[in-house]
Coordinates of C-alpha atoms (C1' of nucleotides) in Angstrom, one line a residue:
Chain A
M6 CA 7.3 -7.3 34.0
S7 CA 7.0 -4.3 36.0
I8 CA 7.2 -1.3 33.3
L9 CA 3.8 -1.7 31.6
K10 CA 3.5 0.0 28.5
Y11 CA -0.1 1.6 28.0
D12 CA 0.8 2.7 24.7
E13 CA -1.4 1.8 22.0
G14 CA -3.4 -1.0 21.1
M15 CA -5.2 -2.0 24.4
S16 CA -8.2 -0.5 23.9
L17 CA -10.1 -3.6 22.7
R18 CA -8.9 -4.8 25.5
I19 CA -9.7 -2.1 28.2
A20 CA -13.3 -1.7 25.9
L21 CA -13.3 -5.3 26.7
L22 CA -12.8 -5.3 30.5
G23 CA -15.2 -1.6 31.2
L24 CA -18.0 -3.7 29.6
L25 CA -17.5 -6.6 31.7
T26 CA -17.6 -4.8 34.8
T27 CA -20.5 -2.3 33.6
S28 CA -22.4 -5.1 32.8
G29 CA -21.9 -8.3 35.3
P30 CA -20.2 -11.2 33.4
S31 CA -21.4 -11.7 29.9
S32 CA -20.7 -14.2 26.9
G33 CA -18.7 -12.8 23.9
Y34 CA -22.0 -12.8 22.3
D35 CA -23.2 -10.8 24.7
L36 CA -20.6 -8.8 24.7
A37 CA -20.4 -8.0 20.7
K38 CA -24.1 -6.9 20.9
R39 CA -22.9 -4.2 23.2
F40 CA -20.1 -2.8 21.0
E41 CA -23.0 -2.1 18.4
S42 CA -25.7 0.0 21.1
S43 CA -24.0 1.3 24.1
I44 CA -20.7 1.9 23.8
N45 CA -21.1 1.6 19.5
H46 CA -19.9 5.8 19.7
A47 CA -16.3 5.4 21.1
W48 CA -15.1 2.0 19.9
Q49 CA -16.1 -1.0 17.7
A50 CA -15.7 -4.7 17.3
R51 CA -17.0 -7.7 15.4
H52 CA -17.1 -11.3 17.3
S53 CA -14.1 -12.3 15.2
Q54 CA -12.0 -9.9 16.4
I55 CA -13.4 -10.7 20.6
Y56 CA -13.5 -14.2 20.5
P57 CA -10.0 -14.3 20.4
E58 CA -9.2 -11.7 22.8
L59 CA -11.6 -12.7 24.9
N60 CA -9.4 -16.2 24.9
K61 CA -6.0 -14.6 25.3
M62 CA -7.9 -11.9 28.3
A63 CA -8.3 -15.2 29.8
A64 CA -4.6 -16.9 29.7
D65 CA -3.5 -13.7 31.1
G66 CA -5.5 -14.0 34.0
L67 CA -7.8 -10.7 33.9
V68 CA -11.2 -12.7 32.8
T69 CA -12.0 -16.4 34.7
V70 CA -14.7 -18.4 32.1
E71 CA -16.8 -20.8 33.1
E72 CA -18.9 -22.7 29.9
E73 CA -21.7 -22.5 30.3
G74 CA -25.0 -25.1 28.7
P75 CA -25.9 -26.9 26.2
R76 CA -25.1 -24.2 23.4
G77 CA -21.5 -24.1 24.3
R78 CA -21.9 -20.3 25.9
K79 CA -18.6 -19.3 27.7
T80 CA -19.6 -16.8 30.5
Y81 CA -16.7 -14.3 31.0
T82 CA -16.4 -12.6 34.6
I83 CA -13.7 -9.8 35.2
A84 CA -11.3 -10.8 38.0
A85 CA -8.7 -8.8 40.4
E86 CA -6.3 -8.7 37.9
G87 CA -8.6 -7.5 35.0
R88 CA -9.6 -4.7 37.6
R89 CA -6.8 -3.9 38.1
E90 CA -5.7 -3.4 34.7
L91 CA -8.6 -1.5 33.5
R92 CA -8.3 0.8 36.6
E93 CA -4.6 1.7 35.4
W94 CA -5.7 2.3 32.5
L95 CA -7.9 4.8 33.3
L96 CA -6.2 6.3 36.0
E97 CA -2.1 5.9 34.2
G98 CA -3.1 5.9 30.7
T99 CA -1.7 9.3 28.9
P100 CA -5.1 10.3 27.2
S101 CA -4.3 10.0 23.6
R102 CA -6.4 12.5 20.5
S103 CA -6.7 9.8 18.0
I104 CA -9.7 9.5 16.6
R105 CA -11.0 7.7 13.3
S106 CA -14.4 8.9 12.0
E107 CA -15.7 8.1 8.6
G108 CA -18.1 10.9 9.3
A109 CA -16.1 13.7 10.4
L110 CA -13.5 13.3 7.7
R111 CA -16.6 13.7 5.0
A112 CA -18.2 16.2 7.0
F113 CA -14.3 17.8 6.7
L114 CA -14.3 17.7 2.9
L115 CA -17.7 18.1 2.0
P116 CA -17.1 22.1 1.4
T117 CA -15.0 20.6 -1.3
L118 CA -17.8 20.2 -3.5
E119 CA -20.0 23.1 -5.6
P120 CA -21.4 25.3 -2.6
H121 CA -25.4 23.8 -3.7
E122 CA -24.0 20.3 -3.9
A123 CA -22.4 20.9 -0.5
A124 CA -25.0 22.5 0.5
A125 CA -27.5 19.7 -0.1
R126 CA -25.1 17.1 1.0
L127 CA -24.9 18.4 4.3
R128 CA -28.6 19.2 5.1
A129 CA -29.0 15.5 4.4
E130 CA -26.0 14.4 6.9
A131 CA -27.9 16.8 9.4
E132 CA -30.9 14.6 9.0
V133 CA -28.9 11.3 9.5
Y134 CA -28.0 13.3 12.5
T135 CA -31.3 14.0 13.6
A136 CA -32.9 10.4 13.5
R137 CA -29.5 8.9 15.3
L138 CA -30.0 11.7 17.9
A139 CA -33.7 10.1 18.0
E140 CA -31.9 6.8 18.1
L141 CA -30.4 7.5 21.2
E142 CA -32.8 10.3 23.4
A143 CA -35.2 7.0 23.2
L144 CA -32.9 4.4 24.7
K145 CA -32.0 7.3 27.4
A146 CA -35.5 7.1 28.2
A147 CA -35.3 3.5 28.1
K148 CA -32.0 3.4 30.0
A149 CA -32.2 -0.2 31.4
S150 CA -30.3 -2.6 32.0
W151 CA -27.2 -0.8 33.2
K152 CA -26.0 -3.0 36.2
R153 CA -24.5 -0.2 38.1
P154 CA -27.1 2.0 38.6
G155 CA -26.6 5.7 36.9
F156 CA -23.8 4.2 35.5
G157 CA -24.4 4.6 32.0
E158 CA -26.4 7.8 31.2
H159 CA -22.9 10.1 31.2
A160 CA -21.7 7.9 28.6
L161 CA -25.5 8.2 27.1
E162 CA -25.3 12.0 27.5
L163 CA -22.0 12.4 25.8
G164 CA -23.0 10.5 22.4
I165 CA -25.8 12.7 22.5
R166 CA -24.6 15.7 22.6
Q167 CA -21.9 14.9 20.3
T168 CA -24.5 14.0 17.7
R169 CA -26.2 16.9 18.6
V170 CA -23.3 19.2 18.0
V171 CA -22.2 17.5 14.3
R172 CA -26.2 18.1 13.4
D173 CA -26.2 21.3 13.9
W174 CA -22.8 22.1 12.6
A175 CA -24.7 20.8 9.2
E176 CA -27.3 22.5 9.3
E177 CA -25.7 25.4 9.8
T178 CA -22.9 25.2 8.0
A179 CA -25.3 24.4 5.1
A180 CA -26.8 27.7 5.6
E181 CA -23.6 29.9 5.5
I182 CA -22.4 28.0 2.1
E183 CA -25.8 28.9 0.4
R184 CA -25.9 32.6 1.7
A185 CA -22.3 32.8 0.3
A186 CA -23.2 31.5 -3.1
G187 CA -26.1 33.6 -2.5
D188 CA -27.7 30.9 -3.7
P189 CA -30.6 30.4 -0.9
P190 CA -33.1 27.5 -0.5
G191 CA -36.1 27.2 -2.2
G192 CA -38.8 27.6 0.7
E193 CA -37.2 29.8 4.1
Chain B
M12 CA -13.1 -1.8 -13.5
S13 CA -16.4 -0.8 -13.7
I14 CA -17.9 -1.0 -10.7
L15 CA -16.5 0.8 -7.5
K16 CA -17.1 -0.7 -4.0
Y17 CA -16.6 2.7 -1.9
D18 CA -17.1 0.5 1.4
E19 CA -14.6 0.9 3.0
G20 CA -10.7 1.3 3.6
M21 CA -10.9 3.7 1.0
S22 CA -10.7 6.7 3.9
L23 CA -7.0 6.8 3.6
R24 CA -7.0 7.6 0.0
I25 CA -10.4 10.0 0.3
A26 CA -8.6 11.7 2.8
L27 CA -5.3 12.2 1.0
L28 CA -7.5 13.5 -1.5
G29 CA -9.4 15.8 0.2
L30 CA -6.0 17.8 1.1
L31 CA -4.7 17.5 -2.4
T32 CA -7.5 19.9 -2.9
T33 CA -8.0 22.1 0.3
S34 CA -4.1 22.7 0.3
G35 CA -3.5 22.2 -3.0
P36 CA -0.4 20.6 -4.7
S37 CA 2.2 18.7 -1.9
S38 CA 4.6 16.6 -0.9
G39 CA 4.3 13.6 1.0
Y40 CA 5.9 14.8 4.0
D41 CA 3.5 17.8 3.4
L42 CA 0.7 15.9 3.7
A43 CA 2.1 14.3 6.8
K44 CA 2.6 16.8 8.6
R45 CA -1.4 18.5 7.8
F46 CA -2.6 14.8 9.2
E47 CA -1.0 16.1 12.1
S48 CA -2.8 19.2 12.3
S49 CA -5.8 20.4 10.4
I50 CA -7.2 17.3 9.6
N51 CA -6.3 15.5 12.6
H52 CA -10.0 15.4 14.6
A53 CA -11.2 13.1 12.0
W54 CA -8.7 10.5 10.3
Q55 CA -4.4 10.1 11.3
A56 CA -1.9 7.9 9.0
R57 CA 1.6 8.4 9.2
H58 CA 4.2 8.8 6.6
S59 CA 5.0 5.0 6.2
Q60 CA 1.3 5.0 5.2
I61 CA 0.8 7.6 3.5
Y62 CA 4.3 7.0 1.1
P63 CA 3.6 3.7 -0.5
E64 CA -0.2 5.2 -0.5
L65 CA 1.0 7.8 -2.7
N66 CA 2.6 5.7 -5.0
K67 CA -1.0 3.4 -5.6
M68 CA -2.8 6.7 -6.1
A69 CA -0.2 8.1 -8.8
A70 CA -0.1 4.5 -10.5
D71 CA -3.8 4.9 -10.9
G72 CA -3.8 8.1 -12.2
L73 CA -5.7 9.8 -9.2
V74 CA -2.1 11.9 -9.1
T75 CA 0.4 13.4 -10.8
V76 CA 4.4 13.4 -9.5
E77 CA 6.5 15.8 -9.9
E78 CA 10.1 15.0 -9.2
E79 CA 11.9 18.9 -7.9
G80 CA 14.3 19.9 -5.5
P81 CA 18.0 18.3 -4.8
R82 CA 16.1 16.2 -1.6
G83 CA 14.1 14.4 -3.6
R84 CA 10.9 15.8 -2.5
K85 CA 8.0 14.9 -5.2
T86 CA 5.5 17.1 -5.7
Y87 CA 1.6 15.3 -6.1
T88 CA -1.1 17.0 -7.7
I89 CA -4.5 16.2 -7.7
A90 CA -5.2 14.7 -11.3
A91 CA -8.7 14.6 -13.4
E92 CA -9.5 11.4 -11.8
G93 CA -9.0 11.4 -8.7
R94 CA -10.9 14.4 -8.6
R95 CA -13.6 12.2 -10.2
E96 CA -13.2 10.0 -7.5
L97 CA -13.5 12.2 -4.2
R98 CA -16.5 13.5 -5.5
E99 CA -18.4 10.3 -5.6
W100 CA -17.3 9.0 -2.7
L101 CA -18.7 12.7 -0.9
L102 CA -21.8 12.5 -3.5
E103 CA -22.4 8.4 -3.4
G104 CA -20.9 7.2 -0.3
T105 CA -23.0 5.6 2.2
P106 CA -22.2 7.6 5.8
S107 CA -20.5 5.1 7.6
R108 CA -21.2 5.7 11.7
S109 CA -17.7 4.3 12.7
I110 CA -16.0 5.7 14.8
R111 CA -12.7 4.8 17.2
S112 CA -11.9 7.6 19.8
E113 CA -10.2 6.5 22.9
G114 CA -11.0 9.7 24.3
A115 CA -14.4 9.0 23.7
L116 CA -14.0 5.1 25.1
R117 CA -11.7 6.5 28.5
A118 CA -14.6 8.8 29.0
F119 CA -17.0 6.2 28.8
L120 CA -15.1 3.8 31.2
L121 CA -14.6 6.7 33.9
P122 CA -17.6 6.7 35.4
T123 CA -16.2 2.6 36.9
L124 CA -14.0 4.3 39.0
E125 CA -14.5 5.2 42.7
P126 CA -16.6 8.6 42.7
H127 CA -14.0 11.1 43.9
E128 CA -11.6 9.2 41.6
A129 CA -13.7 9.5 38.4
A130 CA -14.4 13.2 39.1
A131 CA -10.4 14.0 39.9
R132 CA -10.0 12.0 36.4
L133 CA -12.7 13.9 34.7
R134 CA -11.4 17.2 35.9
A135 CA -7.9 16.4 34.7
E136 CA -9.5 15.3 31.4
A137 CA -11.5 18.4 31.1
E138 CA -8.6 20.2 31.4
V139 CA -6.7 18.7 28.4
Y140 CA -9.3 19.3 26.7
T141 CA -9.4 23.0 27.8
A142 CA -5.9 23.5 26.4
R143 CA -6.2 21.7 22.9
L144 CA -9.3 24.0 22.4
A145 CA -6.9 27.8 22.7
E146 CA -4.8 25.6 20.3
L147 CA -7.5 25.2 17.8
E148 CA -9.0 29.2 19.0
A149 CA -5.5 30.1 18.3
L150 CA -5.5 28.3 14.5
K151 CA -8.5 29.6 13.7
A152 CA -7.2 33.0 14.4
A153 CA -4.4 32.6 12.5
K154 CA -6.4 30.4 9.5
A155 CA -3.5 30.9 7.2
S156 CA -2.7 28.5 4.4
W157 CA -5.6 27.3 2.9
K158 CA -5.6 27.3 -1.0
R159 CA -9.5 28.0 -1.6
P160 CA -10.3 30.7 1.3
G161 CA -12.6 30.8 3.4
F162 CA -12.3 26.4 3.1
G163 CA -10.9 25.5 6.3
E164 CA -12.9 26.9 8.6
H165 CA -16.2 25.1 8.2
A166 CA -13.7 21.9 9.4
L167 CA -12.2 24.3 12.3
E168 CA -15.3 25.3 13.7
L169 CA -16.4 21.8 14.3
G170 CA -13.4 20.5 15.8
I171 CA -13.9 23.3 18.2
R172 CA -17.7 22.5 19.0
Q173 CA -16.3 18.8 19.3
T174 CA -13.8 19.6 21.5
R175 CA -15.9 22.1 23.9
V176 CA -18.7 19.6 24.3
V177 CA -16.2 16.7 25.5
R178 CA -14.9 19.2 28.0
D179 CA -18.5 20.9 28.9
W180 CA -19.5 17.3 29.7
A181 CA -16.2 16.4 31.4
E182 CA -17.1 19.0 33.9
E183 CA -20.5 19.1 34.5
T184 CA -19.9 15.2 35.2
A185 CA -17.0 15.6 37.7
A186 CA -19.7 17.9 39.4
E187 CA -22.4 15.3 38.7
I188 CA -20.8 12.8 40.3
E189 CA -19.3 14.9 43.1
R190 CA -22.8 15.4 44.1
A191 CA -24.2 12.3 43.9
A192 CA -21.2 11.2 46.4
G193 CA -21.5 13.7 48.8
D194 CA -18.9 15.1 48.6
P195 CA -18.1 18.5 47.1
P196 CA -14.9 20.3 46.0
G197 CA -12.5 22.0 48.1
G198 CA -13.4 25.3 47.4
E199 CA -16.4 26.3 46.4
Chain C
dT29 C1' -41.1 -32.1 9.3
dG30 C1' -39.1 -28.6 7.6
dG31 C1' -37.8 -23.6 8.1
dT32 C1' -36.4 -19.4 9.8
dG33 C1' -34.1 -16.4 13.2
dA34 C1' -31.3 -15.8 16.8
dC35 C1' -27.8 -17.8 20.1
dG36 C1' -23.3 -18.9 20.2
dT37 C1' -18.3 -20.3 18.8
dG38 C1' -15.0 -20.2 16.1
dT39 C1' -10.7 -19.8 11.9
dC40 C1' -8.7 -17.8 8.3
dA41 C1' -7.5 -14.7 4.4
dG42 C1' -6.4 -10.2 3.2
dT43 C1' -6.7 -5.3 4.6
dT44 C1' -5.3 -1.2 7.3
dT45 C1' -2.4 0.5 10.5
dT46 C1' 1.6 1.1 13.8
dT47 C1' 6.4 0.5 15.3
dA48 C1' 10.6 0.8 13.7
dC49 C1' 14.2 0.0 10.6
dA50 C1' 16.8 2.8 7.7
dT51 C1' 19.2 6.4 4.3
dG52 C1' 20.1 11.0 3.3
dT53 C1' 19.8 16.5 2.1
dC54 C1' 20.5 20.8 4.1
dA55 C1' 20.8 25.1 7.5
dA56 C1' 21.6 26.8 11.2
dT57 C1' 24.4 26.8 15.4
dT58 C1' 28.9 25.8 17.9
Chain D
dA4 C1' 34.4 20.4 11.6
dA5 C1' 30.8 18.7 13.8
dT6 C1' 25.9 18.5 15.7
dT7 C1' 21.5 19.1 15.5
dG8 C1' 16.8 19.4 13.5
dA9 C1' 13.5 20.0 9.8
dC10 C1' 13.5 18.6 5.1
dA11 C1' 12.2 13.9 2.8
dT12 C1' 11.7 9.0 1.3
dG13 C1' 11.2 4.7 2.1
dT14 C1' 11.1 -0.4 3.9
dA15 C1' 9.5 -4.7 6.9
dA16 C1' 7.0 -6.6 10.3
dA17 C1' 3.8 -7.4 13.6
dA18 C1' -0.8 -5.8 15.4
dA19 C1' -5.7 -4.6 15.0
dC20 C1' -9.2 -5.3 12.1
dT21 C1' -12.8 -7.0 8.7
dG22 C1' -15.4 -10.2 5.8
dA23 C1' -16.5 -13.9 4.8
dC24 C1' -16.8 -18.6 5.5
dA25 C1' -18.0 -22.8 9.0
dC26 C1' -20.3 -25.5 12.7
dG27 C1' -23.5 -26.4 15.6
dT28 C1' -28.1 -25.7 19.2
dC29 C1' -33.0 -24.2 20.3
dA30 C1' -37.1 -22.6 20.2
dC31 C1' -41.2 -20.9 17.3
dC32 C1' -44.0 -21.1 13.6
dA33 C1' -46.1 -23.8 9.6

DNA sequence: TGGTGACGTGTCAGTTTTTACATGTCAATT
DNA sequence: AATTGACATGTAAAAACTGACACGTCACCA
């Protein structure tokens, strides 16, 4: 009751509480969409995970629900207890270094291929990241829909920088592999 | 049998095959340790997940096992079929953008705190990342134990850059929040 | 009127991952 | 001789997560 375990596995709850804070009262549907856009580079969840969790959170008093409209929409609002829990997680929680990124895994293993294959694949990856970067930059330019003015920009900026770092690494590593293999690229 | 689904959930297998490629024949115990060190910023797995998976992989012919020593140690070696599978995943697999990072989630949500709390917390995070950076740099300097000479450096370099980018972002964001709040830090 | 697509919530089976339990060897120290 | 800590492997229950199924509304267009 008093000893709280913010060990692991709170992440979905926390993410939901965070989105409810930054975007104001939302439906599960809204939150699911937001997982696909704003918070996508940090955490993900499908609606099949979100809906049950929201119900549990309501039962635990972290959020309040309001049934609304003819489509059965439910609007969730963060409650005082939810705010407290989010705050406590941010202040007391031990920063876990847990990361799972299939992209990083791929990058990690690409150099196990033959040099020219590896380089080609790395360049392809770099292109993907360049495209993603463009998306994020566009989002930054649009920077709409943040309840607290100026809030989401910091997060977006981190996403941009992280994407750029992988892109640049992929390009440079491709070049280095080609150089080491004495197998320079065609045109340049 | 012939139609392979490299959709999702192959990651553990792939990571294991990758480690077996870069580090040579290893025991489950070795691989578990390697998950904690080299590949940690891309994927993680506990021994309780690794041991059963290795057994399945052996049953599927991706690796060969050799019982060894009095402590019941089993040494796994990647087989031709395993090499093929890893290669195919790297060449054909669709790059998924799925990322789960509790650290990124925290960074994302920190600005929901009061400005001075957020800034303080961001600076604390930055310190953690600085320490982690030092670890990685030390590892880079030591750069031992890579079977294929020069292999792991690329991956390590990516880890270093990613860590640095978060560290710098945290520091800059802290400064910006303080500035915006008209609440400059003590000394400077 | 019928179709499509966004809105909106939910469940369930199966897979992946964590936490805890369980067992035993070997080398070095006390 | 006993303890400690690294070595070494496993299992089982529970939690987290995915993918598919399922149902129903509303607005717009043909």
